[in-house]
Backbone as numpy.savetxt, mean C-alpha at the origin, in Angstrom:
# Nx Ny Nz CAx CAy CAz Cx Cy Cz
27.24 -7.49 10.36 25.95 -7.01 10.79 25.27 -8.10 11.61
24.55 -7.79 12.93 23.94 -8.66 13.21 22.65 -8.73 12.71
21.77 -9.87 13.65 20.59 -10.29 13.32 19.66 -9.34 13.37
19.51 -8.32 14.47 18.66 -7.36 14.85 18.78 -5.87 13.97
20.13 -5.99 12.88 20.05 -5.05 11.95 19.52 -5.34 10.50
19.84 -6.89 10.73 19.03 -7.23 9.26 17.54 -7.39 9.32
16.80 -7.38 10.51 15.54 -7.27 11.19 15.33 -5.82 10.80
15.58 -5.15 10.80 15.64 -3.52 10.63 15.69 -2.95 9.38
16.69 -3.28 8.71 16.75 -3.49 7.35 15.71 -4.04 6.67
15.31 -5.19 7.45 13.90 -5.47 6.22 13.01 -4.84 6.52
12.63 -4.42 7.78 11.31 -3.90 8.19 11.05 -2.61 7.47
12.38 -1.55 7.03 12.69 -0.94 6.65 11.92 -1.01 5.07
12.41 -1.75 4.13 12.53 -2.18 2.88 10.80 -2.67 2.94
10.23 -3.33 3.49 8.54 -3.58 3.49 7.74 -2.40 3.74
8.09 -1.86 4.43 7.04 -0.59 4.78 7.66 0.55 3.32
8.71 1.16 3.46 8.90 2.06 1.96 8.65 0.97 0.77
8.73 0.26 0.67 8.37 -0.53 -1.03 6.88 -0.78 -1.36
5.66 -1.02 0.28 4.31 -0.90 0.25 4.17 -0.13 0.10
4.76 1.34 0.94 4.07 2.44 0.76 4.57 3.34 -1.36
5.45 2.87 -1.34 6.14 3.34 -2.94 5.07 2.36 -3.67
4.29 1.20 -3.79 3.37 0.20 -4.37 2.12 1.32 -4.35
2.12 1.48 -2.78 0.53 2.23 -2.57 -0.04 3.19 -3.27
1.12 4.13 -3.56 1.25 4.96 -3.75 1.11 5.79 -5.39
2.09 4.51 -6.27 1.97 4.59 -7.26 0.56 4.12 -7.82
0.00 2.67 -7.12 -1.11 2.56 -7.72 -2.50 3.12 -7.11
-2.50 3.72 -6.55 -3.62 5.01 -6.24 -3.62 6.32 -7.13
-2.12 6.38 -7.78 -2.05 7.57 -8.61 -2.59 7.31 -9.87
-2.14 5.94 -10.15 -3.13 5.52 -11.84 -4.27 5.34 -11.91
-4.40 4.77 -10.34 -5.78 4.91 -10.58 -6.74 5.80 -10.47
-6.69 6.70 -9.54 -6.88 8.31 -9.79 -6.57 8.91 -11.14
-5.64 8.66 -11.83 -5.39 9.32 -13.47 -6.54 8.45 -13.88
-7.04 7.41 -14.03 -7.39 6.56 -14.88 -9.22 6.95 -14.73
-9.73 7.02 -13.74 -10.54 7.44 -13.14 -11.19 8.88 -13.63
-10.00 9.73 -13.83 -10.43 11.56 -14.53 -10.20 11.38 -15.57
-10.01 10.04 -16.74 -9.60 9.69 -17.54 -11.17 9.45 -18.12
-11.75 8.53 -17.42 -13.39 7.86 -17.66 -14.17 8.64 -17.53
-13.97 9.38 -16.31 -15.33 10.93 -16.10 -14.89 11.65 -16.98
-14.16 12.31 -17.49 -13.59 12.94 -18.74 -14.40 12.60 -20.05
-14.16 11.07 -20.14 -14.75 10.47 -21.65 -16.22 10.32 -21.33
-16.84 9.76 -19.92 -18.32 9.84 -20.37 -18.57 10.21 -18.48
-19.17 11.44 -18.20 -19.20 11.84 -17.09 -20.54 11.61 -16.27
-21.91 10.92 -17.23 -22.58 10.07 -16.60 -22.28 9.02 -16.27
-21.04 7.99 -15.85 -20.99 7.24 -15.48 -19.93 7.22 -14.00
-19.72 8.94 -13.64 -18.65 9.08 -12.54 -19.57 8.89 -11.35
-20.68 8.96 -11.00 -20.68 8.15 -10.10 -21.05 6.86 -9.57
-20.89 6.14 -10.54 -20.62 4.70 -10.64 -19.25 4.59 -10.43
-18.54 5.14 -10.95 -17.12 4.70 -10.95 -16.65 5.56 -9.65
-16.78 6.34 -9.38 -16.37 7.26 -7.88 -16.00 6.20 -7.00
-17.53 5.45 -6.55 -17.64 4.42 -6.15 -16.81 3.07 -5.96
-16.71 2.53 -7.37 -15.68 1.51 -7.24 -14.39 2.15 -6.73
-13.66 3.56 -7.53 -12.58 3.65 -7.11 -12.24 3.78 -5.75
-12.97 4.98 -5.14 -12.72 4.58 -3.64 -12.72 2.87 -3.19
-13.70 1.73 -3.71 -13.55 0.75 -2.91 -11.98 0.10 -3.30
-11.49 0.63 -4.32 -10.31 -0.44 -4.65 -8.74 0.54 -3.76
-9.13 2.03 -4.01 -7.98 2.83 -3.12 -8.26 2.46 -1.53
-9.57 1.80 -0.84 -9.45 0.88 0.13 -8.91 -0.41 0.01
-8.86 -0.92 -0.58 -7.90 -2.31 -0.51 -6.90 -1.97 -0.93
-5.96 -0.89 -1.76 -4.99 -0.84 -2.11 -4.03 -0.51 -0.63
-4.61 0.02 0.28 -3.93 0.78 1.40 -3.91 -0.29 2.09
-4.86 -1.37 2.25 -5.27 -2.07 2.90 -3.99 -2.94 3.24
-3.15 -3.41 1.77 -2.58 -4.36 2.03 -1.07 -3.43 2.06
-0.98 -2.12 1.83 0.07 -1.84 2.43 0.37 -1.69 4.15
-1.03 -1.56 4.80 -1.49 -1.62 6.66 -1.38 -2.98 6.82
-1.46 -4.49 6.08 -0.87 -5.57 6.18 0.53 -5.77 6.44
1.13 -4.68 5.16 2.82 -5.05 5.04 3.65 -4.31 6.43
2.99 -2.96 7.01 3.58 -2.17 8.23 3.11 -3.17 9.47
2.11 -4.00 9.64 1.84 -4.84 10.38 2.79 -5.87 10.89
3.09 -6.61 9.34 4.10 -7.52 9.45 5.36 -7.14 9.88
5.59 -5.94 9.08 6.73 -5.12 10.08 7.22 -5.06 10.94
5.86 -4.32 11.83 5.95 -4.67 13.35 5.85 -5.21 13.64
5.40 -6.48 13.78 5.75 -7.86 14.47 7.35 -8.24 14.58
7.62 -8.26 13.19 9.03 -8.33 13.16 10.17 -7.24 13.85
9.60 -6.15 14.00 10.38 -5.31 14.96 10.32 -5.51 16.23
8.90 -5.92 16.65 9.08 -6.25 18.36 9.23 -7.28 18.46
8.49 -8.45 17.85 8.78 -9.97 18.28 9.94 -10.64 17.54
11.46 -10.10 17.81 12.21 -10.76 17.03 12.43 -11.86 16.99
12.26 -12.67 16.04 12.17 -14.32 16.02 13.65 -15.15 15.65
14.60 -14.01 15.86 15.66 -14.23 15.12 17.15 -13.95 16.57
16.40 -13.29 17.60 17.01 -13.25 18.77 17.05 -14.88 19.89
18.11 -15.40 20.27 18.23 -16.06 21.37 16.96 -16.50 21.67
């Protein structure tokens, strides 16, 4: 294999393993969330709140990991 397939291969493996990360932990936290409004439902929108701010950083750093990605797909640092 050359260099430009193992470039591919990883870029590959970062973007599905962020997005499989993202993914799973937006779902607990969404369960966890109808979990609290469930047990005391004056406090859902307090918590509405936080959760959206943390399912923003959770995505956040998977749009970091497709970033890095692409860098690594166009600027191969590993070519001549």
């Amino acid at each position: 294999m050359t260099n430009v397939a193992f470039v591919a291969l990883a870029c590959g493996l970062i973007i599905g393993l962020g997005a499989l990360g993202a993914c799973i932990g937006i779902a607990m936290m969404g369960g966890k969330y109808l979990e609290a409004s469930a047990r005391q439902p004056e406090l859902m929108d307090k918590l509405q709140g936080k959760m959206l701010l943390l399912a923003g950083l959770i995505d956040a750093a998977f749009i970091i990991g497709v970033g890095i990605a692409m860098f690594f797909a166009t600027a191969n640092p590993f070519q001549g």
